GROMACS .gro file of C-alpha atoms in nm:
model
  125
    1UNK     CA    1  -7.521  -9.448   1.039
    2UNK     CA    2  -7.742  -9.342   1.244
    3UNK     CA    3  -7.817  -9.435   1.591
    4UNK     CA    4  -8.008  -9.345   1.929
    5UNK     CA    5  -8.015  -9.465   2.303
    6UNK     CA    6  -8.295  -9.383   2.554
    7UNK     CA    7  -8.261  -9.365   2.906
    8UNK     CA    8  -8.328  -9.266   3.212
    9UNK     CA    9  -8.647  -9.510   3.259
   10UNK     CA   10  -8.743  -9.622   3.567
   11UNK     CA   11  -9.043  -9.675   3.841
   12UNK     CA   12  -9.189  -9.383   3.994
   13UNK     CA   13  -9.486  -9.260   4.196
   14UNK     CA   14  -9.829  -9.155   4.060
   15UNK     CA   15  -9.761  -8.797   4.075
   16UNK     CA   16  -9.436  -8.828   4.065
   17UNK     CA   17  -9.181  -8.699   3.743
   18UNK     CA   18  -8.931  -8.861   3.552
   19UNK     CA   19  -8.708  -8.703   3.265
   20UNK     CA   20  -8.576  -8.919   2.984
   21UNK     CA   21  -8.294  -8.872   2.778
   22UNK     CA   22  -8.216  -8.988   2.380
   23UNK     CA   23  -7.838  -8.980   2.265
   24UNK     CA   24  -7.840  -8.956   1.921
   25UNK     CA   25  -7.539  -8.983   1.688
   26UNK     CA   26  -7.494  -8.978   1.266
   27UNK     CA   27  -7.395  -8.769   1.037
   28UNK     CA   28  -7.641  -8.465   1.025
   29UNK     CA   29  -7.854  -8.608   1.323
   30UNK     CA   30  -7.901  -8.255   1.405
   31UNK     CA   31  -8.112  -8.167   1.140
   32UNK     CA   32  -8.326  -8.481   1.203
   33UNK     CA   33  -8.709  -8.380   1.364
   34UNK     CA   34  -8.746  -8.627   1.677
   35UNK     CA   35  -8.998  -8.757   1.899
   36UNK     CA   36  -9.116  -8.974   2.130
   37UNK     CA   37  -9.382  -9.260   2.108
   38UNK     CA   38  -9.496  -9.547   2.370
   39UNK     CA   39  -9.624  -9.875   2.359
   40UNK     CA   40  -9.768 -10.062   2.694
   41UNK     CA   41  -9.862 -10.417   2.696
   42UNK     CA   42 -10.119 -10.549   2.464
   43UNK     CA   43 -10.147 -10.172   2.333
   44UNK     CA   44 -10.036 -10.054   1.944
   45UNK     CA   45  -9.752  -9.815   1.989
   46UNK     CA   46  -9.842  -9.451   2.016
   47UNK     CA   47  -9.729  -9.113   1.960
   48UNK     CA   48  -9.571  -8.895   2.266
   49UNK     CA   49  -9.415  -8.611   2.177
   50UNK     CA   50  -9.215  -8.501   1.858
   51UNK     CA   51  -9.007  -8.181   1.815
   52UNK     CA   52  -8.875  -8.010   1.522
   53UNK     CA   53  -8.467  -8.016   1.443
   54UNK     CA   54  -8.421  -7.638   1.532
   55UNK     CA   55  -8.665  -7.686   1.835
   56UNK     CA   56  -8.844  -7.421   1.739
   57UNK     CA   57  -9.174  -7.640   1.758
   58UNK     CA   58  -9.336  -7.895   1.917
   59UNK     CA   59  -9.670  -8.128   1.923
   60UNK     CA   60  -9.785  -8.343   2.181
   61UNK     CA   61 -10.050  -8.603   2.223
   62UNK     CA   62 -10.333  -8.479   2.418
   63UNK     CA   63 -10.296  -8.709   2.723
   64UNK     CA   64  -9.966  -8.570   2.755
   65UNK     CA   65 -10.049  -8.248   2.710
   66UNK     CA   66  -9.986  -8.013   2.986
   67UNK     CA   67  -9.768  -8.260   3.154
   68UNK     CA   68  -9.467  -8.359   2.947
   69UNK     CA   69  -9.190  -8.163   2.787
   70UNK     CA   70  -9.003  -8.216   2.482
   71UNK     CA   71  -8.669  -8.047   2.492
   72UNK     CA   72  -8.324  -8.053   2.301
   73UNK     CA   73  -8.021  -7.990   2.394
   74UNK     CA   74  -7.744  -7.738   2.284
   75UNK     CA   75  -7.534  -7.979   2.123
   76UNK     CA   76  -7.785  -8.036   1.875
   77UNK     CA   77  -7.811  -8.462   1.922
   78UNK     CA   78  -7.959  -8.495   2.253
   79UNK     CA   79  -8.348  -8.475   2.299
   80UNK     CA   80  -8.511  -8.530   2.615
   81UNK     CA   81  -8.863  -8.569   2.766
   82UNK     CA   82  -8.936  -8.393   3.114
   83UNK     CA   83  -9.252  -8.605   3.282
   84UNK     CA   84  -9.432  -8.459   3.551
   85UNK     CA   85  -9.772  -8.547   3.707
   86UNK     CA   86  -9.694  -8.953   3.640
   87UNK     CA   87 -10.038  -9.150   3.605
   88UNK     CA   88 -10.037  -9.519   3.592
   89UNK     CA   89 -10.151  -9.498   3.220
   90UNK     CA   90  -9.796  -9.374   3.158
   91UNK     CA   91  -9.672  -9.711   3.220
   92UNK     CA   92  -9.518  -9.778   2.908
   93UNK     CA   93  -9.181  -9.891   2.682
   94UNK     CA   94  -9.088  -9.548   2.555
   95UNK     CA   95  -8.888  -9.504   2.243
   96UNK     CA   96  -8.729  -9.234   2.063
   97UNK     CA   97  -8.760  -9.180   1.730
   98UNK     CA   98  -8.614  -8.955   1.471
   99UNK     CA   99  -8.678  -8.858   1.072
  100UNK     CA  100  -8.493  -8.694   0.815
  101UNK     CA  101  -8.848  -8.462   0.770
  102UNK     CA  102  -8.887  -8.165   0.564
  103UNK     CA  103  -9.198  -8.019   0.757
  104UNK     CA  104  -9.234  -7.979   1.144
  105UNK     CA  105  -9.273  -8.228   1.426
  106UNK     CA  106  -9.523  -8.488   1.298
  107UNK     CA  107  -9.721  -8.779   1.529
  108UNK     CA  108  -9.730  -9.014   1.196
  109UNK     CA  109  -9.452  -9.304   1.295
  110UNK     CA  110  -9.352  -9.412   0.947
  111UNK     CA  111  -9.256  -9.050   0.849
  112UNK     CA  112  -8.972  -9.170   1.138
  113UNK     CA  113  -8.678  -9.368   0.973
  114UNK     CA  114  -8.490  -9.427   1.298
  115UNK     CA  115  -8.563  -9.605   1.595
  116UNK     CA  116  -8.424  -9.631   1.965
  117UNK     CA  117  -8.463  -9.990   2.169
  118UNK     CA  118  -8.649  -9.829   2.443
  119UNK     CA  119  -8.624  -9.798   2.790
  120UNK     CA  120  -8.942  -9.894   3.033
  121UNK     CA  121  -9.108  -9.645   3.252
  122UNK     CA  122  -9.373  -9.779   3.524
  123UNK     CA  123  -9.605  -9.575   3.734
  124UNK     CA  124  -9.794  -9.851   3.984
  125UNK     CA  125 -10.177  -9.766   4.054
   0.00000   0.00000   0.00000
């Protein structure tokens, strides 16, 4: 069983930051790869951030790039995303996702088994 809760959403600033947080719990959920993906309004969802299970490696999207952070934690089943330099284009239901994956940190969302419910984040123009 495998599960994972986002948080830490919330409304901030253009230029602002905002770091969110993914709980994740199952048996070997540490060896899972995880990222990050977003989906605003009337948009297809789209890939974030993903980092490998060792966190050894990470890939970002290139509008992210330079801006965001992918991170986990020492106990293994905690991943976060640090977001700095908010633009309204940001605005966004983010989710984290993670995948049993034999290769690194991949942007592809079916190669994800595992899905959060999201938590909103809004940057007003």
């Amino acid at each position: 069983q495998v599960q994972l809760v986002e948080s830490g959403g919330g409304l901030v600033q253009a230029g602002g930051s905002l770091r969110l947080s993914c709980a994740a719990s199952g048996r070997a959920i540490g060896k899972f790869n995880k990222g990050w993906f977003r989906q605003a309004p009337g948009k297809e969802r789209e890939f974030v951030a993903a980092i490998s299970w060792s966190g050894s490696s990470t890939r970002y999207a290139d509008s992210v790039e330079g801006r965001f952070t992918i991170s986990r934690d020492n106990d293994e089943n905690t991943v976060s995303l640090q977001m700095n330099s908010l633009k309204p284009e940001d605005t966004a239901i983010y989710y984290c996702a993670a995948g049993r994956l034999l290769g690194g940190p991949t942007p592809t969302q079916n190669e994800y088994s595992y899905w959060g419910q999201g938590t909103q984040v809004t940057v007003p123009s």
